[in-house]
Short mmCIF file of C-alpha atoms in Angstrom, two decimals:
data_model
loop_
_atom_site.label_atom_id
_atom_site.label_comp_id
_atom_site.label_asym_id
_atom_site.label_seq_id
_atom_site.Cartn_x
_atom_site.Cartn_y
_atom_site.Cartn_z
CA UNK A 1039 75.97 92.58 68.17
CA UNK A 1040 77.14 91.91 71.76
CA UNK A 1041 77.40 94.95 73.55
CA UNK A 1042 80.39 94.54 76.11
CA UNK A 1043 81.68 98.14 76.95
CA UNK A 1044 79.14 99.53 79.13
CA UNK A 1045 82.28 101.43 81.02
CA UNK A 1046 82.50 103.45 77.55
CA UNK A 1047 78.67 104.24 77.42
CA UNK A 1048 75.69 102.78 78.18
CA UNK A 1049 72.49 102.09 75.62
CA UNK A 1050 69.67 104.58 76.69
CA UNK A 1051 66.79 103.07 77.96
CA UNK A 1052 63.32 103.29 76.51
CA UNK A 1053 62.16 104.98 80.02
CA UNK A 1054 64.96 107.21 79.47
CA UNK A 1055 64.25 108.54 76.15
CA UNK A 1056 60.38 108.69 76.92
CA UNK A 1057 61.09 110.82 79.92
CA UNK A 1058 63.15 113.05 77.69
CA UNK A 1059 60.84 113.75 74.75
CA UNK A 1060 58.38 115.90 76.21
CA UNK A 1061 61.02 118.23 77.01
CA UNK A 1062 61.95 118.66 73.21
CA UNK A 1063 58.39 118.52 71.94
CA UNK A 1064 56.45 120.53 74.37
CA UNK A 1065 58.16 122.13 77.31
CA UNK A 1066 61.02 123.63 75.24
CA UNK A 1067 61.12 126.86 77.09
CA UNK A 1068 64.30 128.45 78.47
CA UNK A 1069 64.36 127.86 82.34
CA UNK A 1070 65.77 131.38 82.56
CA UNK A 1071 62.62 133.24 80.97
CA UNK A 1072 60.42 135.05 83.08
CA UNK A 1073 56.91 133.86 81.80
CA UNK A 1074 55.41 130.49 82.97
CA UNK A 1075 56.20 128.68 79.66
CA UNK A 1076 59.98 128.76 80.70
CA UNK A 1077 59.03 128.12 84.09
CA UNK A 1078 57.53 125.06 83.30
CA UNK A 1079 61.15 124.00 82.23
CA UNK A 1080 62.73 125.92 85.45
CA UNK A 1081 60.51 123.71 87.53
CA UNK A 1082 60.88 120.67 85.78
CA UNK A 1083 64.74 120.67 86.22
CA UNK A 1084 64.50 121.64 89.94
CA UNK A 1085 62.34 118.19 90.41
CA UNK A 1086 65.33 116.56 88.55
CA UNK A 1087 67.54 118.23 90.63
CA UNK A 1088 66.01 116.80 93.91
CA UNK A 1089 65.33 113.70 92.27
CA UNK A 1090 69.13 113.13 91.71
CA UNK A 1091 70.11 114.74 95.16
CA UNK A 1092 67.84 111.98 96.92
CA UNK A 1093 69.72 109.29 95.10
CA UNK A 1094 72.89 110.15 96.54
CA UNK A 1095 71.80 111.59 100.24
CA UNK A 1096 72.28 115.08 99.27
CA UNK A 1097 70.27 118.08 98.96
CA UNK A 1098 69.00 119.98 95.87
CA UNK A 1099 70.97 123.02 96.68
CA UNK A 1100 74.30 120.93 96.86
CA UNK A 1101 73.70 119.65 92.83
CA UNK A 1102 75.05 121.66 90.15
CA UNK A 1103 74.39 120.08 86.68
CA UNK A 1104 77.40 120.03 84.07
CA UNK A 1105 78.10 118.76 80.45
CA UNK A 1106 79.31 115.02 82.28
CA UNK A 1107 82.00 113.81 84.33
CA UNK A 1108 85.02 115.39 83.18
CA UNK A 1109 83.57 119.08 83.74
CA UNK A 1110 82.58 117.90 87.11
CA UNK A 1111 86.12 116.63 87.89
CA UNK A 1112 87.59 119.74 86.54
CA UNK A 1113 85.21 121.99 88.48
CA UNK A 1114 85.74 120.08 91.81
CA UNK A 1115 89.51 119.79 91.55
CA UNK A 1116 90.08 123.57 90.61
CA UNK A 1117 87.63 124.67 93.18
CA UNK A 1118 89.05 122.85 96.30
CA UNK A 1119 92.57 123.78 94.93
CA UNK A 1120 91.60 127.45 95.11
CA UNK A 1121 90.21 127.19 98.42
CA UNK A 1122 93.15 125.72 99.63
CA UNK A 1123 95.41 128.30 98.01
CA UNK A 1124 93.88 131.39 99.84
CA UNK A 1125 94.82 129.32 103.09
CA UNK A 1126 98.14 128.29 101.72
CA UNK A 1127 97.45 124.67 101.30
CA UNK A 1128 99.04 123.56 98.04
CA UNK A 1129 99.27 119.76 98.51
CA UNK A 1130 96.73 117.40 96.70
CA UNK A 1131 96.39 113.66 97.35
CA UNK A 1132 95.34 111.78 94.49
CA UNK A 1133 96.40 108.13 93.10
CA UNK A 1134 98.15 107.19 89.88
CA UNK A 1135 95.07 105.60 87.98
CA UNK A 1136 92.71 108.34 88.07
CA UNK A 1137 90.84 108.81 84.74
CA UNK A 1138 92.95 111.50 82.78
CA UNK A 1139 89.84 114.44 83.65
CA UNK A 1140 91.31 113.90 87.20
CA UNK A 1141 95.05 113.45 86.39
CA UNK A 1142 95.24 116.22 83.88
CA UNK A 1143 93.48 118.89 85.71
CA UNK A 1144 96.26 117.71 88.58
CA UNK A 1145 99.02 118.51 86.15
CA UNK A 1146 97.41 121.83 85.17
CA UNK A 1147 97.86 122.72 89.11
CA UNK A 1148 101.30 121.29 89.34
CA UNK A 1149 102.50 123.93 86.86
CA UNK A 1150 100.85 126.57 88.84
CA UNK A 1151 102.81 125.40 92.10
CA UNK A 1152 101.04 122.60 93.82
CA UNK A 1153 102.49 119.40 95.04
CA UNK A 1154 100.72 116.29 93.70
CA UNK A 1155 101.28 113.04 95.32
CA UNK A 1156 99.80 110.26 93.58
CA UNK A 1157 99.43 107.06 96.43
CA UNK A 1158 100.08 103.57 94.85
CA UNK A 1159 97.05 101.49 94.26
CA UNK A 1160 99.05 98.06 94.69
CA UNK A 1161 98.64 95.10 92.41
CA UNK A 1162 95.10 94.62 93.17
CA UNK A 1163 94.12 98.08 92.10
CA UNK A 1164 93.07 99.41 95.97
CA UNK A 1165 94.71 101.81 98.06
CA UNK A 1166 94.15 101.59 101.79
CA UNK A 1167 93.05 104.27 104.29
CA UNK A 1168 96.31 103.87 106.12
CA UNK A 1169 98.26 104.90 102.76
CA UNK A 1170 95.60 108.41 102.72
CA UNK A 1171 96.09 108.88 106.58
CA UNK A 1172 99.67 108.95 106.05
CA UNK A 1173 99.74 111.01 103.41
CA UNK A 1174 97.86 114.00 104.54
CA UNK A 1175 99.74 116.96 105.94
CA UNK A 1176 99.04 120.32 107.11
CA UNK A 1177 99.19 122.01 103.87
CA UNK A 1178 96.64 119.33 102.27
CA UNK A 1179 93.98 121.12 100.01
CA UNK A 1180 92.49 118.03 98.73
CA UNK A 1181 92.01 114.16 98.48
CA UNK A 1182 90.81 113.03 94.94
CA UNK A 1183 89.96 109.80 94.73
CA UNK A 1184 87.83 107.88 92.39
CA UNK A 1185 85.36 105.66 93.86
CA UNK A 1186 85.90 102.61 90.99
CA UNK A 1187 88.41 102.71 88.61
CA UNK A 1188 87.28 103.04 84.84
CA UNK A 1189 89.24 100.13 83.57
CA UNK A 1190 89.66 97.52 85.79
CA UNK A 1191 86.70 98.40 87.93
CA UNK A 1192 88.25 98.49 91.50
CA UNK A 1193 85.93 99.80 94.51
CA UNK A 1194 88.15 102.34 96.51
CA UNK A 1195 87.40 102.26 100.83
CA UNK A 1196 85.35 105.70 100.09
CA UNK A 1197 83.46 105.78 103.55
CA UNK A 1198 86.79 105.06 105.48
CA UNK A 1199 88.57 107.54 103.14
CA UNK A 1200 85.99 110.08 103.81
CA UNK A 1201 86.19 109.67 107.50
CA UNK A 1202 89.96 110.25 107.62
CA UNK A 1203 89.78 113.82 105.27
CA UNK A 1204 86.70 114.92 107.48
CA UNK A 1205 88.74 114.38 110.48
CA UNK A 1206 91.57 116.10 109.31
CA UNK A 1207 89.53 119.00 107.65
CA UNK A 1208 90.45 118.09 104.06
CA UNK A 1209 88.29 118.33 101.40
CA UNK A 1210 87.40 115.13 99.69
CA UNK A 1211 86.54 114.91 95.98
CA UNK A 1212 85.47 111.35 94.46
CA UNK A 1213 85.15 110.79 90.71
CA UNK A 1214 82.20 108.23 91.08
CA UNK A 1215 81.74 108.58 87.00
CA UNK A 1216 81.80 104.63 87.07
CA UNK A 1217 80.10 103.99 90.38
CA UNK A 1218 76.74 106.11 90.41
CA UNK A 1219 74.26 104.19 89.40
CA UNK A 1220 75.66 100.64 90.04
CA UNK A 1221 77.19 101.32 93.97
CA UNK A 1222 75.19 102.67 96.57
CA UNK A 1223 76.15 106.56 97.48
CA UNK A 1224 75.76 108.57 100.37
CA UNK A 1225 77.70 111.71 100.57
CA UNK A 1226 76.67 112.43 104.16
CA UNK A 1227 77.63 108.80 105.50
CA UNK A 1228 80.38 108.40 103.25
CA UNK A 1229 81.82 112.24 104.16
CA UNK A 1230 82.10 113.05 100.78
CA UNK A 1231 82.73 116.82 100.00
CA UNK A 1232 82.71 116.80 95.90
CA UNK A 1233 81.68 114.13 93.59
CA UNK A 1234 81.22 113.70 90.17
CA UNK A 1235 78.85 111.46 88.08
CA UNK A 1236 77.98 111.08 84.39
CA UNK A 1237 74.34 110.15 82.81
CA UNK A 1238 75.80 107.95 80.14
CA UNK A 1239 77.29 105.64 82.39
CA UNK A 1240 73.82 104.69 83.79
CA UNK A 1241 71.57 104.33 80.71
CA UNK A 1242 71.13 107.98 80.41
CA UNK A 1243 71.84 110.35 77.68
CA UNK A 1244 75.51 111.58 76.67
CA UNK A 1245 76.69 115.19 77.44
CA UNK A 1246 75.30 115.74 81.27
CA UNK A 1247 76.75 115.06 84.21
CA UNK A 1248 76.35 116.53 87.78
CA UNK A 1249 78.63 117.98 90.45
CA UNK A 1250 77.56 117.53 93.87
CA UNK A 1251 79.25 119.91 96.13
CA UNK A 1252 78.57 119.88 100.13
CA UNK A 1253 76.88 122.72 101.42
CA UNK A 1254 79.45 125.53 102.09
CA UNK A 1255 82.23 124.52 99.59
CA UNK A 1256 82.60 127.57 97.44
CA UNK A 1257 82.71 126.45 93.48
CA UNK A 1258 84.74 128.20 91.13
CA UNK A 1259 83.20 128.69 87.83
CA UNK A 1260 84.72 126.75 84.46
CA UNK A 1261 81.89 128.37 82.53
CA UNK A 1262 81.15 132.05 82.71
CA UNK A 1263 77.96 133.54 81.10
CA UNK A 1264 74.96 133.30 83.11
CA UNK A 1265 72.95 133.10 86.31
CA UNK A 1266 72.30 129.53 85.91
CA UNK A 1267 73.34 126.71 88.52
CA UNK A 1268 73.53 129.28 91.11
CA UNK A 1269 75.88 131.49 88.94
CA UNK A 1270 78.50 128.39 89.18
CA UNK A 1271 77.86 127.27 85.46
CA UNK A 1272 76.97 129.39 82.88
CA UNK A 1273 74.88 128.28 79.80
CA UNK A 1274 71.27 127.30 79.37
CA UNK A 1275 70.24 124.27 80.91
CA UNK A 1276 70.13 121.19 78.70
CA UNK A 1277 66.43 120.67 80.00
CA UNK A 1278 65.88 117.29 77.86
CA UNK A 1279 69.31 115.63 79.23
CA UNK A 1280 68.68 116.73 82.83
CA UNK A 1281 65.45 115.22 83.11
CA UNK A 1282 66.60 111.85 81.29
CA UNK A 1283 69.82 111.70 83.85
CA UNK A 1284 67.35 111.92 86.65
CA UNK A 1285 65.07 109.39 85.23
CA UNK A 1286 68.26 107.03 84.42
CA UNK A 1287 69.46 107.42 88.15
CA UNK A 1288 66.48 106.78 89.82
CA UNK A 1289 65.65 103.75 87.73
CA UNK A 1290 69.67 102.44 88.52
CA UNK A 1291 69.33 103.09 91.98
CA UNK A 1292 65.76 101.47 92.35
CA UNK A 1293 67.12 98.25 90.76
CA UNK A 1294 70.76 98.16 91.88
CA UNK A 1295 70.42 95.20 93.87
CA UNK A 1296 68.55 93.27 91.09
CA UNK A 1297 70.90 94.21 88.85
CA UNK A 1298 74.35 93.80 90.31
CA UNK A 1299 72.90 90.31 91.82
CA UNK A 1300 72.49 89.30 88.37
CA UNK A 1301 75.75 90.69 86.97
CA UNK A 1302 78.00 89.18 89.85
CA UNK A 1303 76.88 85.87 87.94
CA UNK A 1304 77.87 86.79 84.68
CA UNK A 1305 81.10 88.29 85.78
CA UNK A 1306 82.34 85.05 87.46
CA UNK A 1307 81.11 83.25 84.34
CA UNK A 1308 83.19 85.40 82.18
CA UNK A 1309 86.01 85.29 84.41
CA UNK A 1310 86.02 81.55 84.83
CA UNK A 1311 85.84 81.16 80.99
CA UNK A 1312 88.78 83.68 80.22
CA UNK A 1313 90.73 82.15 82.85
CA UNK A 1314 91.14 78.86 81.15
CA UNK A 1315 93.16 80.53 78.31
CA UNK A 1316 96.76 79.86 79.24
CA UNK A 1317 98.82 82.55 80.12
CA UNK A 1318 96.53 85.21 80.90
CA UNK A 1319 95.73 86.93 84.34
CA UNK A 1320 92.53 88.85 85.77
CA UNK A 1321 93.42 92.56 86.07
CA UNK A 1322 92.47 94.31 89.80
CA UNK A 1323 91.02 92.62 92.81
CA UNK A 1324 88.85 89.45 91.65
CA UNK A 1325 85.95 90.60 94.27
CA UNK A 1326 85.97 94.39 94.90
CA UNK A 1327 85.40 95.61 91.65
CA UNK A 1328 82.26 96.77 89.71
CA UNK A 1329 79.82 93.96 89.06
CA UNK A 1330 80.01 94.33 85.50
CA UNK A 1331 83.72 94.20 85.07
CA UNK A 1332 86.33 92.06 83.49
CA UNK A 1333 89.71 93.04 82.76
CA UNK A 1334 92.40 90.76 81.54
CA UNK A 1335 95.65 90.55 79.98
CA UNK A 1336 96.80 87.68 77.44
CA UNK A 1337 100.50 87.28 76.98
CA UNK A 1338 102.18 87.58 73.50
CA UNK A 1339 99.42 89.44 71.92
CA UNK A 1340 98.18 93.03 71.23
CA UNK A 1341 95.01 94.22 72.37
CA UNK A 1342 94.25 96.34 69.03
CA UNK A 1343 94.32 93.39 66.95
CA UNK A 1344 92.20 91.61 69.43
CA UNK A 1345 89.50 94.21 69.38
CA UNK A 1346 89.46 94.37 65.33
CA UNK A 1347 88.87 90.53 65.41
CA UNK A 1348 85.93 90.62 67.98
CA UNK A 1349 84.48 93.53 66.46
CA UNK A 1350 84.31 91.12 63.19
CA UNK A 1351 82.82 88.29 65.44
CA UNK A 1352 80.03 91.27 66.66
CA UNK A 1353 81.41 92.00 69.86
CA UNK A 1354 82.34 95.49 71.33
CA UNK A 1355 85.13 95.63 73.75
CA UNK A 1356 87.78 98.02 74.77
CA UNK A 1357 91.55 97.58 75.57
CA UNK A 1358 94.46 99.46 77.17
CA UNK A 1359 97.16 98.82 74.51
CA UNK A 1360 99.13 101.58 73.21
CA UNK A 1361 97.40 101.31 70.09
CA UNK A 1362 94.25 102.07 71.41
CA UNK A 1363 95.36 104.70 73.35
CA UNK A 1364 96.58 106.94 70.51
CA UNK A 1365 99.77 107.20 72.64
CA UNK A 1366 103.05 105.11 72.77
CA UNK A 1367 102.67 103.84 76.26
CA UNK A 1368 99.78 101.21 77.16
CA UNK A 1369 96.78 102.21 79.84
CA UNK A 1370 98.16 104.04 82.96
CA UNK A 1371 96.09 102.34 84.94
CA UNK A 1372 97.68 98.64 84.26
CA UNK A 1373 100.98 100.17 84.65
CA UNK A 1374 100.02 101.66 87.76
CA UNK A 1375 98.93 97.92 88.65
CA UNK A 1376 102.48 96.92 87.90
CA UNK A 1377 102.16 95.10 84.66
CA UNK A 1378 104.74 95.16 82.40
CA UNK A 1379 104.48 97.08 79.22
CA UNK A 1380 104.44 94.07 77.22
CA UNK A 1381 101.77 92.59 79.24
CA UNK A 1382 99.40 95.95 79.29
CA UNK A 1383 99.35 95.67 75.50
CA UNK A 1384 97.51 92.50 75.33
CA UNK A 1385 94.47 93.49 77.44
CA UNK A 1386 91.20 93.05 76.91
CA UNK A 1387 88.21 95.23 79.05
CA UNK A 1388 84.60 93.54 79.14
CA UNK A 1389 82.23 95.50 80.56
CA UNK A 1390 78.40 93.88 80.88
CA UNK A 1391 75.29 95.53 82.00
CA UNK A 1392 71.90 94.09 83.24
CA UNK A 1393 70.67 93.69 79.44
CA UNK A 1394 73.62 90.73 79.05
CA UNK A 1395 72.79 87.20 79.03
CA UNK A 1396 74.57 84.41 80.00
CA UNK A 1397 74.36 82.97 76.34
CA UNK A 1398 76.32 86.36 75.18
CA UNK A 1399 78.67 85.83 77.79
CA UNK A 1400 79.29 82.11 76.58
CA UNK A 1401 79.86 83.62 72.94
CA UNK A 1402 82.30 85.69 74.06
CA UNK A 1403 84.49 83.15 76.18
CA UNK A 1404 84.48 81.13 72.77
CA UNK A 1405 85.52 84.03 70.69
CA UNK A 1406 88.45 85.42 72.65
CA UNK A 1407 89.55 82.16 73.27
CA UNK A 1408 89.83 81.66 69.36
CA UNK A 1409 91.19 85.15 68.27
CA UNK A 1410 93.65 84.92 71.04
CA UNK A 1411 94.77 81.59 69.70
CA UNK A 1412 95.07 82.76 66.32
CA UNK A 1413 97.20 85.84 66.96
CA UNK A 1414 99.39 84.10 69.29
CA UNK A 1415 100.08 81.49 66.33
CA UNK A 1416 101.44 84.52 64.29
CA UNK A 1417 103.32 86.10 67.09
CA UNK A 1418 107.05 86.04 67.08
CA UNK A 1419 106.96 86.84 70.41
CA UNK A 1420 104.37 84.18 71.55
CA UNK A 1421 106.77 81.45 69.62
CA UNK A 1422 110.04 82.56 71.64
CA UNK A 1423 108.16 81.99 74.50
CA UNK A 1424 107.08 78.44 73.54
CA UNK A 1425 110.93 77.34 72.35
CA UNK A 1426 112.21 78.97 75.30
CA UNK A 1427 113.94 82.02 74.16
CA UNK A 1428 112.00 84.59 76.01
CA UNK A 1429 110.41 83.93 79.36
CA UNK A 1430 106.55 83.81 80.03
CA UNK A 1431 105.55 86.65 82.17
CA UNK A 1432 102.04 85.11 83.22
CA UNK A 1433 101.80 81.85 84.65
CA UNK A 1434 100.22 79.13 82.90
CA UNK B 552 84.76 106.94 58.27
CA UNK B 553 86.26 103.85 59.87
CA UNK B 554 89.93 104.03 61.41
CA UNK B 555 91.33 101.85 58.54
CA UNK B 556 90.83 101.35 54.76
CA UNK B 557 89.12 98.59 53.17
CA UNK B 558 92.98 97.63 51.98
CA UNK B 559 94.18 97.54 55.67
CA UNK B 560 91.43 95.35 56.77
CA UNK B 561 91.68 92.66 54.17
CA UNK B 562 95.21 92.16 54.89
CA UNK B 563 94.45 92.26 58.46
CA UNK B 564 91.69 89.63 58.12
CA UNK B 565 93.30 87.74 55.45
CA UNK B 566 97.15 88.28 55.70
CA UNK B 567 99.18 87.09 52.84
CA UNK B 568 102.24 85.27 53.54
CA UNK B 569 101.77 84.36 57.01
CA UNK B 570 104.12 81.72 59.09
CA UNK B 571 108.21 81.05 58.88
CA UNK B 572 110.62 79.35 56.45
CA UNK B 573 112.68 76.71 57.79
CA UNK B 574 116.35 77.41 56.93
CA UNK B 575 115.38 80.63 55.37
CA UNK B 576 118.43 82.42 53.83
CA UNK B 577 117.96 85.76 55.28
CA UNK B 578 115.69 86.66 58.65
CA UNK B 579 115.23 90.23 60.09
CA UNK B 580 113.24 91.18 63.31
CA UNK B 581 112.40 94.51 64.82
CA UNK B 582 110.46 96.35 66.80
CA UNK B 583 110.16 95.21 70.80
CA UNK B 584 107.64 94.04 73.36
CA UNK B 585 107.75 97.24 75.22
CA UNK B 586 106.65 99.00 72.18
CA UNK B 587 103.84 96.55 71.73
CA UNK B 588 104.90 95.37 68.08
CA UNK B 589 107.70 93.06 66.78
CA UNK B 590 107.99 91.84 63.00
CA UNK B 591 109.85 89.21 61.77
CA UNK B 592 110.73 88.46 58.44
CA UNK B 593 111.85 85.19 56.75
CA UNK B 594 113.14 85.55 53.29
CA UNK B 595 114.37 82.38 50.61
CA UNK B 596 116.51 83.97 47.94
CA UNK B 597 117.62 82.47 44.88
CA UNK B 598 120.00 83.96 42.59
CA UNK B 599 119.09 87.28 44.19
CA UNK B 600 115.55 86.94 43.45
CA UNK B 601 113.12 86.69 46.44
CA UNK B 602 111.69 83.40 45.90
CA UNK B 603 109.79 83.14 49.48
CA UNK B 604 108.80 85.39 52.02
CA UNK B 605 106.97 84.71 55.34
CA UNK B 606 106.06 87.04 58.19
CA UNK B 607 105.05 86.96 61.96
CA UNK B 608 103.87 89.66 63.73
CA UNK B 609 103.14 90.89 67.30
CA UNK B 610 101.31 94.23 67.21
CA UNK B 611 98.29 95.84 65.91
CA UNK B 612 95.94 95.62 63.29
CA UNK B 613 97.99 98.02 61.21
CA UNK B 614 101.59 96.12 61.86
CA UNK B 615 99.71 93.07 60.90
CA UNK B 616 98.50 94.53 57.41
CA UNK B 617 101.71 96.66 56.98
CA UNK B 618 103.58 93.04 57.23
CA UNK B 619 101.48 91.44 55.09
CA UNK B 620 101.24 94.24 52.45
CA UNK B 621 105.07 94.13 52.37
CA UNK B 622 105.38 90.81 51.75
CA UNK B 623 103.14 90.88 48.83
CA UNK B 624 105.31 93.79 47.38
CA UNK B 625 108.87 92.15 47.28
CA UNK B 626 107.95 88.16 46.51
CA UNK B 627 109.29 87.21 43.08
CA UNK B 628 111.84 90.74 43.21
CA UNK B 629 115.46 90.84 42.95
CA UNK B 630 117.27 92.14 45.76
CA UNK B 631 118.28 95.22 44.56
CA UNK B 632 114.99 96.36 43.94
CA UNK B 633 113.79 95.03 47.53
CA UNK B 634 116.25 97.33 49.05
CA UNK B 635 114.48 100.25 47.45
CA UNK B 636 111.19 99.82 49.13
CA UNK B 637 110.08 102.87 51.29
CA UNK B 638 107.71 102.76 54.37
CA UNK B 639 105.88 105.42 52.10
CA UNK B 640 105.35 102.63 49.05
CA UNK B 641 103.52 100.32 51.69
CA UNK B 642 101.43 103.03 53.19
CA UNK B 643 100.28 104.07 49.64
CA UNK B 644 99.67 100.30 48.68
CA UNK B 645 97.32 99.98 51.54
CA UNK B 646 95.34 102.99 50.62
CA UNK B 647 96.93 105.19 53.75
CA UNK B 648 97.45 104.67 57.41
CA UNK B 649 96.40 106.82 60.21
CA UNK B 650 99.11 109.43 61.68
CA UNK B 651 99.88 107.65 64.84
CA UNK B 652 99.95 104.18 62.64
CA UNK B 653 102.80 105.26 60.01
CA UNK B 654 105.43 103.57 62.25
CA UNK B 655 103.94 100.38 61.87
CA UNK B 656 104.98 100.82 57.70
CA UNK B 657 108.57 101.96 58.87
CA UNK B 658 108.56 98.64 60.92
CA UNK B 659 107.91 96.50 57.69
CA UNK B 660 110.50 98.24 55.58
CA UNK B 661 113.00 98.19 58.28
CA UNK B 662 112.14 94.03 58.98
CA UNK B 663 112.62 93.63 55.37
CA UNK B 664 116.00 95.52 55.15
CA UNK B 665 117.15 93.81 58.18
CA UNK B 666 116.22 90.29 56.36
CA UNK B 667 118.63 91.32 53.51
CA UNK B 668 121.24 92.16 55.61
CA UNK B 669 121.02 89.04 57.26
CA UNK B 670 121.34 87.29 54.18
CA UNK B 671 124.30 89.50 52.74
CA UNK B 672 126.17 88.84 55.76
CA UNK B 673 125.88 85.15 55.39
CA UNK B 674 126.52 85.24 51.78
CA UNK B 675 129.95 87.00 52.11
CA UNK B 676 130.95 84.17 54.40
#
């Protein structure tokens, strides 16, 4: 099997699994218990909290463990909205291609009377700091812009946006689920007030994430029920997962430069190979994207059929076609960068990690080429384009 | 449980009657590129019997499998009988489709009916 869907989830490393085992086998006490056996668990997660804080330039008191990125996004946005509402600020700035954990939370706030302004992400999938600067108003409560996009991998100018928000005294949240462990994060230097991460995107376990909230930002509870996380997130801590997340993030940050230089080579090889397929295009900026992210559209075919054939060839990938999104519309990300519906249906996302090899990339290029050619050969849409009955959208 | 039945996957991997028919007696095309699926059915009809059928499909796995299954179900059948074909019958023959994929079988039914209408319109002239 060739696993090329690391933006969906990653394989846990042996190091991470080993770091978690003691907290299932031996140190399984409840961190809230008074006796020393429980306190051992509490000390362990305190240590993990410090390690995670250290990786992003925060302090341990600013880290809140959550069930994952979605919960962290929900809590960050709801909290900032409440803080804004107290001062009669109900304007929120975001982008059209955020993760649904952000967009659906914003929809909810819209129904509660907030005004949501989604910035255009342009054809390259990158917003400019000027857009944010121009959009900020007196009543802006929050700017929430993802660090790197989960489908097309494009990296946003986070430090510049942070600077603008700080100067305007507007809370800045970034969904860094795809960025953490892959791109440098320094919440102080980048003026980030709220930041969400998820462990399983950097070889950690599923079901665990963290919300960084700058000291002074009052969080609103999403989960009630106890004094855990300084009263801001009820529920007994998932100690093994927290320990796994800390190990995974430390490891990812320690090896970031090495991993990324390897990934940049693999990514270029993959992009060059897929570019040879006629009437195809890379989605998102060619350079300012996550080192492991490749996202293409192939004209005249549909993405789900492509994925099923790739699965038969042992390749795991994903697509932004309607059939894979479970809705009638293709990916909101591809539509946000201006791809037509027809083209967006024929998209393919391949996301590599440092464990992938050049030989695997070569196999992917051959397999995708074969499947696209076959699907085009049975596509009436493609045939119409070949005989000039319909126009090609993408250049040869 | 996998997304699709073994039968859907068989017809998706090895679609029957793929291609086109030159000088077909009836051609039907339904769906559109915006929605992500287009089905085109070609019919050869002699003495009101479907003697040959081919399809081309732009679409997902269940769209390709539904077209393939539908062409198999109508080959050799009289036109009057083929007009009775329902999307439900196509779905059942495929051992079911996920709820959000049922429209693929509807497209197959509609494409065949469109091809027969085309044949009947030509036939009248």
